[in-house]
């Protein structure tokens, strides 16, 4: 991978992880244990907290970063390299939301990391 | 059972929106070249229709995604949404004449296997955890 493509890949990982974690926070903060009472209430609850808006900001940034990244690599390679975000988001979900790392999830993380490494070594350009 | 159908319909909608968006992203980025980090890049980007297709797919995927995230944990749902890898790769061979070399086949297969492992983990979880929203789940998206 050329260094510009690698930089854009890394930037995309940052904004994507930030965005996904913000959306998770937006969707789960302030929701009673019995679940949100209605669709309207759920959204009302989300728009008054900052998480939804931080997530949207990250998504807008990602929109341009991802387009720039895809103009530097093949679409099929790009989409595969982008899958590394899954691994980063799972580890962050474990850290911030106490989501469990079951053996199946660890296997998934290892396989995806291996796959991304193979694409990277294959000279994605 | 109803919950399963709700997830399936949601993920299919997500897959279609994501695939459309990725194809438009690639066209938009390619037609906007060279990448010069200046205003002219944005002007080239927005003067072609592709970026608007990408926005449409992005928004559709966003609304579908937010509706799903209410009940599903972030990691596994994110993984399930990444099965777009297969559809996008097939389209990229057809539309952009990208070769399917050994690296891509091996790497792509490993990633899909990894994604399936995460989906398996998810299936076990939802069997154990009792969903608080169960019983009043006649919601439609």
CSV table of C-alpha atoms in Angstrom, one decimal:
chain,number,residue,atom,x,y,z
A,1,UNK,CA,0.0,0.0,0.0
A,2,UNK,CA,1.3,3.5,-0.9
A,3,UNK,CA,1.8,5.7,2.1
A,4,UNK,CA,-1.0,8.1,1.1
A,5,UNK,CA,-3.4,5.1,0.9
A,6,UNK,CA,-2.1,3.8,4.3
A,7,UNK,CA,-2.7,7.2,5.9
A,8,UNK,CA,-6.2,7.5,4.6
A,9,UNK,CA,-6.9,3.9,5.8
A,10,UNK,CA,-5.7,4.8,9.3
A,11,UNK,CA,-7.7,8.1,9.3
A,12,UNK,CA,-10.8,6.2,8.2
A,13,UNK,CA,-10.3,3.7,11.0
A,14,UNK,CA,-10.2,6.5,13.6
A,15,UNK,CA,-13.4,8.3,12.4
A,16,UNK,CA,-15.3,5.1,11.8
A,17,UNK,CA,-14.5,3.7,15.3
A,18,UNK,CA,-15.4,7.1,16.9
A,19,UNK,CA,-18.6,7.3,15.0
A,20,UNK,CA,-19.8,3.7,15.8
A,21,UNK,CA,-19.0,4.1,19.5
A,22,UNK,CA,-20.9,7.4,19.6
A,23,UNK,CA,-23.9,5.8,17.9
A,24,UNK,CA,-23.8,3.0,20.4
A,25,UNK,CA,-23.7,5.5,23.3
A,26,UNK,CA,-26.5,7.5,21.6
A,27,UNK,CA,-28.7,4.4,21.3
A,28,UNK,CA,-28.2,3.0,24.7
A,29,UNK,CA,-27.7,5.9,27.1
A,30,UNK,CA,-30.9,6.9,29.0
A,31,UNK,CA,-32.9,3.9,27.7
A,32,UNK,CA,-34.8,2.3,30.6
A,33,UNK,CA,-34.2,-1.4,31.3
A,34,UNK,CA,-37.6,-2.2,29.9
A,35,UNK,CA,-36.6,-0.7,26.5
A,36,UNK,CA,-37.7,2.6,25.0
A,37,UNK,CA,-41.5,3.0,25.2
A,38,UNK,CA,-41.8,4.3,21.6
A,39,UNK,CA,-39.9,5.0,18.4
A,40,UNK,CA,-40.6,8.8,18.9
A,41,UNK,CA,-39.4,8.7,22.5
A,42,UNK,CA,-36.2,6.9,21.5
A,43,UNK,CA,-35.3,9.6,19.0
A,44,UNK,CA,-36.3,12.4,21.3
A,45,UNK,CA,-34.0,11.0,23.9
A,46,UNK,CA,-31.2,10.7,21.4
A,47,UNK,CA,-31.3,14.2,19.8
A,48,UNK,CA,-30.9,16.1,23.1
A,49,UNK,CA,-27.6,14.2,23.9
A,50,UNK,CA,-24.3,15.0,22.2
A,51,UNK,CA,-23.5,11.4,21.2
A,52,UNK,CA,-25.7,11.3,18.1
A,53,UNK,CA,-24.2,14.6,16.8
A,54,UNK,CA,-20.6,13.5,17.5
A,55,UNK,CA,-21.4,10.3,15.6
A,56,UNK,CA,-22.8,12.2,12.7
A,57,UNK,CA,-19.7,14.5,12.6
A,58,UNK,CA,-17.5,11.4,12.5
A,59,UNK,CA,-19.6,10.0,9.7
A,60,UNK,CA,-19.4,13.1,7.6
A,61,UNK,CA,-15.6,13.1,8.0
A,62,UNK,CA,-15.5,9.4,7.1
A,63,UNK,CA,-17.6,10.1,4.0
A,64,UNK,CA,-14.8,12.1,2.4
A,65,UNK,CA,-11.9,10.1,3.8
A,66,UNK,CA,-13.3,6.9,2.5
A,67,UNK,CA,-13.9,8.3,-0.9
A,68,UNK,CA,-10.4,9.6,-1.0
A,69,UNK,CA,-9.1,6.2,0.1
A,70,UNK,CA,-11.1,4.3,-2.5
A,71,UNK,CA,-9.7,6.5,-5.3
A,72,UNK,CA,-6.2,5.2,-4.3
A,73,UNK,CA,-6.9,1.5,-4.1
A,74,UNK,CA,-9.1,-1.1,-5.8
A,75,UNK,CA,-12.7,-1.2,-4.5
A,76,UNK,CA,-12.4,-5.0,-3.7
A,77,UNK,CA,-9.1,-4.5,-1.8
A,78,UNK,CA,-10.4,-1.3,-0.1
A,79,UNK,CA,-13.5,-3.0,1.2
A,80,UNK,CA,-11.4,-5.9,2.6
A,81,UNK,CA,-8.8,-3.6,4.3
A,82,UNK,CA,-11.7,-1.6,5.8
A,83,UNK,CA,-12.9,-4.7,7.6
A,84,UNK,CA,-10.1,-4.2,10.2
A,85,UNK,CA,-12.4,-1.6,11.7
A,86,UNK,CA,-14.5,-4.5,13.0
A,87,UNK,CA,-11.6,-5.7,15.1
A,88,UNK,CA,-10.9,-2.2,16.4
A,89,UNK,CA,-14.5,-1.6,17.2
A,90,UNK,CA,-14.9,-4.9,19.0
A,91,UNK,CA,-11.9,-4.2,21.2
A,92,UNK,CA,-13.2,-0.7,21.9
A,93,UNK,CA,-16.7,-2.2,22.7
A,94,UNK,CA,-15.0,-4.5,25.2
A,95,UNK,CA,-13.2,-1.6,26.8
A,96,UNK,CA,-16.0,0.9,26.9
A,97,UNK,CA,-19.2,-1.1,27.0
A,98,UNK,CA,-18.1,-4.3,28.7
A,99,UNK,CA,-19.1,-6.4,25.7
A,100,UNK,CA,-17.8,-9.9,26.2
A,101,UNK,CA,-14.9,-11.3,24.2
A,102,UNK,CA,-16.2,-14.9,23.8
A,103,UNK,CA,-13.9,-17.6,22.2
A,104,UNK,CA,-15.9,-17.2,18.9
A,105,UNK,CA,-15.3,-13.5,18.9
A,106,UNK,CA,-11.6,-14.0,19.5
A,107,UNK,CA,-11.5,-16.4,16.6
A,108,UNK,CA,-13.3,-13.9,14.4
A,109,UNK,CA,-10.9,-11.1,15.4
A,110,UNK,CA,-7.9,-13.4,14.6
A,111,UNK,CA,-9.3,-14.5,11.2
A,112,UNK,CA,-10.2,-11.0,10.1
A,113,UNK,CA,-6.8,-9.7,11.2
A,114,UNK,CA,-5.2,-12.5,9.2
A,115,UNK,CA,-7.3,-11.7,6.1
A,116,UNK,CA,-6.6,-8.0,6.2
A,117,UNK,CA,-2.8,-8.8,6.6
A,118,UNK,CA,-3.0,-11.1,3.5
A,119,UNK,CA,-4.6,-8.3,1.5
A,120,UNK,CA,-2.1,-5.8,2.7
A,121,UNK,CA,0.9,-8.1,1.9
A,122,UNK,CA,-0.7,-8.8,-1.5
A,123,UNK,CA,0.2,-5.2,-2.3
A,124,UNK,CA,-3.3,-3.6,-2.4
A,125,UNK,CA,-2.9,-0.7,-4.7
B,1,UNK,CA,-39.4,-15.8,15.5
B,2,UNK,CA,-40.7,-12.4,14.7
B,3,UNK,CA,-37.5,-10.9,16.0
B,4,UNK,CA,-35.5,-13.1,13.7
B,5,UNK,CA,-37.4,-11.8,10.6
B,6,UNK,CA,-37.0,-8.3,11.9
B,7,UNK,CA,-33.2,-8.8,12.0
B,8,UNK,CA,-33.1,-10.6,8.6
B,9,UNK,CA,-35.1,-7.8,6.8
B,10,UNK,CA,-33.0,-5.2,8.5
B,11,UNK,CA,-29.7,-6.7,7.5
B,12,UNK,CA,-30.8,-7.3,3.9
B,13,UNK,CA,-31.8,-3.7,3.6
B,14,UNK,CA,-28.5,-2.7,5.1
B,15,UNK,CA,-26.6,-4.9,2.7
B,16,UNK,CA,-28.3,-3.3,-0.3
B,17,UNK,CA,-27.8,0.2,0.8
B,18,UNK,CA,-24.2,-0.5,1.7
B,19,UNK,CA,-23.4,-2.1,-1.7
B,20,UNK,CA,-25.0,0.7,-3.6
B,21,UNK,CA,-23.1,3.3,-1.5
B,22,UNK,CA,-19.7,1.6,-2.0
B,23,UNK,CA,-20.1,1.4,-5.8
B,24,UNK,CA,-21.0,5.1,-5.9
B,25,UNK,CA,-18.1,5.9,-3.6
B,26,UNK,CA,-15.7,4.3,-5.9
B,27,UNK,CA,-17.1,6.0,-9.0
B,28,UNK,CA,-17.2,9.4,-7.2
B,29,UNK,CA,-13.6,9.1,-5.9
B,30,UNK,CA,-12.3,8.0,-9.3
B,31,UNK,CA,-13.9,10.8,-11.3
B,32,UNK,CA,-12.7,13.4,-8.7
B,33,UNK,CA,-9.0,12.4,-9.2
B,34,UNK,CA,-6.4,13.8,-8.8
B,35,UNK,CA,-6.6,13.8,-5.0
B,36,UNK,CA,-5.1,17.3,-4.3
B,37,UNK,CA,-6.7,18.2,-0.9
B,38,UNK,CA,-8.0,21.4,-2.4
B,39,UNK,CA,-11.4,22.9,-3.0
B,40,UNK,CA,-11.2,21.8,-6.6
B,41,UNK,CA,-11.4,18.2,-5.4
B,42,UNK,CA,-14.7,18.8,-3.7
B,43,UNK,CA,-16.0,20.7,-6.7
B,44,UNK,CA,-15.1,17.8,-9.0
B,45,UNK,CA,-16.7,15.4,-6.5
B,46,UNK,CA,-20.1,17.2,-6.3
B,47,UNK,CA,-20.3,18.0,-10.0
B,48,UNK,CA,-20.9,14.3,-10.8
B,49,UNK,CA,-24.0,12.3,-9.9
B,50,UNK,CA,-22.1,9.6,-8.0
B,51,UNK,CA,-21.6,11.4,-4.8
B,52,UNK,CA,-25.4,11.8,-4.5
B,53,UNK,CA,-25.9,8.1,-4.9
B,54,UNK,CA,-23.4,7.5,-2.2
B,55,UNK,CA,-25.2,9.9,0.1
B,56,UNK,CA,-28.5,8.2,-0.6
B,57,UNK,CA,-27.0,4.7,0.2
B,58,UNK,CA,-25.2,6.1,3.3
B,59,UNK,CA,-28.4,7.7,4.7
B,60,UNK,CA,-30.5,4.6,4.0
B,61,UNK,CA,-27.8,2.4,5.7
B,62,UNK,CA,-27.7,4.9,8.6
B,63,UNK,CA,-31.4,4.8,9.3
B,64,UNK,CA,-31.5,1.0,9.0
B,65,UNK,CA,-28.4,0.7,11.2
B,66,UNK,CA,-29.8,3.0,14.0
B,67,UNK,CA,-33.0,1.0,14.1
B,68,UNK,CA,-31.0,-2.2,14.5
B,69,UNK,CA,-28.6,-0.9,17.1
B,70,UNK,CA,-31.3,-0.4,19.6
B,71,UNK,CA,-31.3,-4.1,20.5
B,72,UNK,CA,-28.1,-5.6,19.1
B,73,UNK,CA,-24.6,-5.2,20.6
B,74,UNK,CA,-22.3,-3.0,18.5
B,75,UNK,CA,-19.6,-5.5,17.7
B,76,UNK,CA,-21.5,-8.4,16.2
B,77,UNK,CA,-24.1,-6.2,14.3
B,78,UNK,CA,-21.2,-4.3,12.8
B,79,UNK,CA,-19.7,-7.7,11.7
B,80,UNK,CA,-23.0,-8.9,10.2
B,81,UNK,CA,-23.3,-5.7,8.2
B,82,UNK,CA,-19.8,-6.4,6.8
B,83,UNK,CA,-21.0,-9.3,4.6
B,84,UNK,CA,-21.3,-6.6,2.0
B,85,UNK,CA,-17.7,-7.6,1.4
B,86,UNK,CA,-18.9,-10.4,-0.8
B,87,UNK,CA,-21.4,-8.5,-2.9
B,88,UNK,CA,-19.1,-5.5,-3.3
B,89,UNK,CA,-16.2,-7.7,-4.4
B,90,UNK,CA,-18.4,-9.4,-7.1
B,91,UNK,CA,-19.6,-6.0,-8.4
B,92,UNK,CA,-16.0,-4.7,-8.5
B,93,UNK,CA,-15.0,-7.6,-10.7
B,94,UNK,CA,-17.9,-6.9,-13.0
B,95,UNK,CA,-17.9,-3.0,-13.0
B,96,UNK,CA,-14.3,-2.1,-12.5
B,97,UNK,CA,-12.5,-5.1,-14.0
B,98,UNK,CA,-10.6,-5.7,-10.8
B,99,UNK,CA,-8.8,-9.1,-10.9
B,100,UNK,CA,-9.6,-11.7,-8.3
B,101,UNK,CA,-6.1,-12.8,-7.4
B,102,UNK,CA,-5.0,-15.4,-4.8
B,103,UNK,CA,-4.4,-12.8,-2.1
B,104,UNK,CA,-7.9,-11.5,-2.4
B,105,UNK,CA,-9.5,-14.9,-2.5
B,106,UNK,CA,-7.5,-16.1,0.6
B,107,UNK,CA,-7.8,-12.8,2.5
B,108,UNK,CA,-11.5,-12.4,1.6
B,109,UNK,CA,-12.2,-15.9,2.7
B,110,UNK,CA,-10.4,-15.5,6.0
B,111,UNK,CA,-12.4,-12.3,6.7
B,112,UNK,CA,-15.7,-13.9,5.8
B,113,UNK,CA,-14.9,-16.9,8.1
B,114,UNK,CA,-14.0,-14.3,10.8
B,115,UNK,CA,-17.3,-12.6,10.2
B,116,UNK,CA,-19.2,-15.9,10.5
B,117,UNK,CA,-17.4,-16.6,13.8
B,118,UNK,CA,-18.7,-13.3,15.1
B,119,UNK,CA,-22.2,-14.1,13.9
B,120,UNK,CA,-22.0,-17.5,15.7
B,121,UNK,CA,-21.0,-15.7,18.9
B,122,UNK,CA,-24.0,-13.4,18.4
B,123,UNK,CA,-26.4,-16.3,18.0
B,124,UNK,CA,-25.3,-17.9,21.3
B,125,UNK,CA,-25.5,-14.6,23.1
B,126,UNK,CA,-29.1,-13.8,22.0
B,127,UNK,CA,-30.1,-17.3,23.1
B,128,UNK,CA,-28.8,-16.7,26.7
B,129,UNK,CA,-29.7,-13.1,27.2
B,130,UNK,CA,-33.4,-12.3,27.6
B,131,UNK,CA,-34.2,-9.3,25.5
B,132,UNK,CA,-36.1,-6.7,27.6
B,133,UNK,CA,-38.2,-5.6,24.6
B,134,UNK,CA,-39.5,-9.1,24.0
B,135,UNK,CA,-43.3,-9.5,24.2
B,136,UNK,CA,-44.1,-6.1,22.7
B,137,UNK,CA,-42.0,-6.6,19.6
B,138,UNK,CA,-44.6,-6.0,16.9
B,139,UNK,CA,-42.7,-2.9,15.9
B,140,UNK,CA,-42.1,-2.3,12.2
B,141,UNK,CA,-39.2,-0.3,10.8
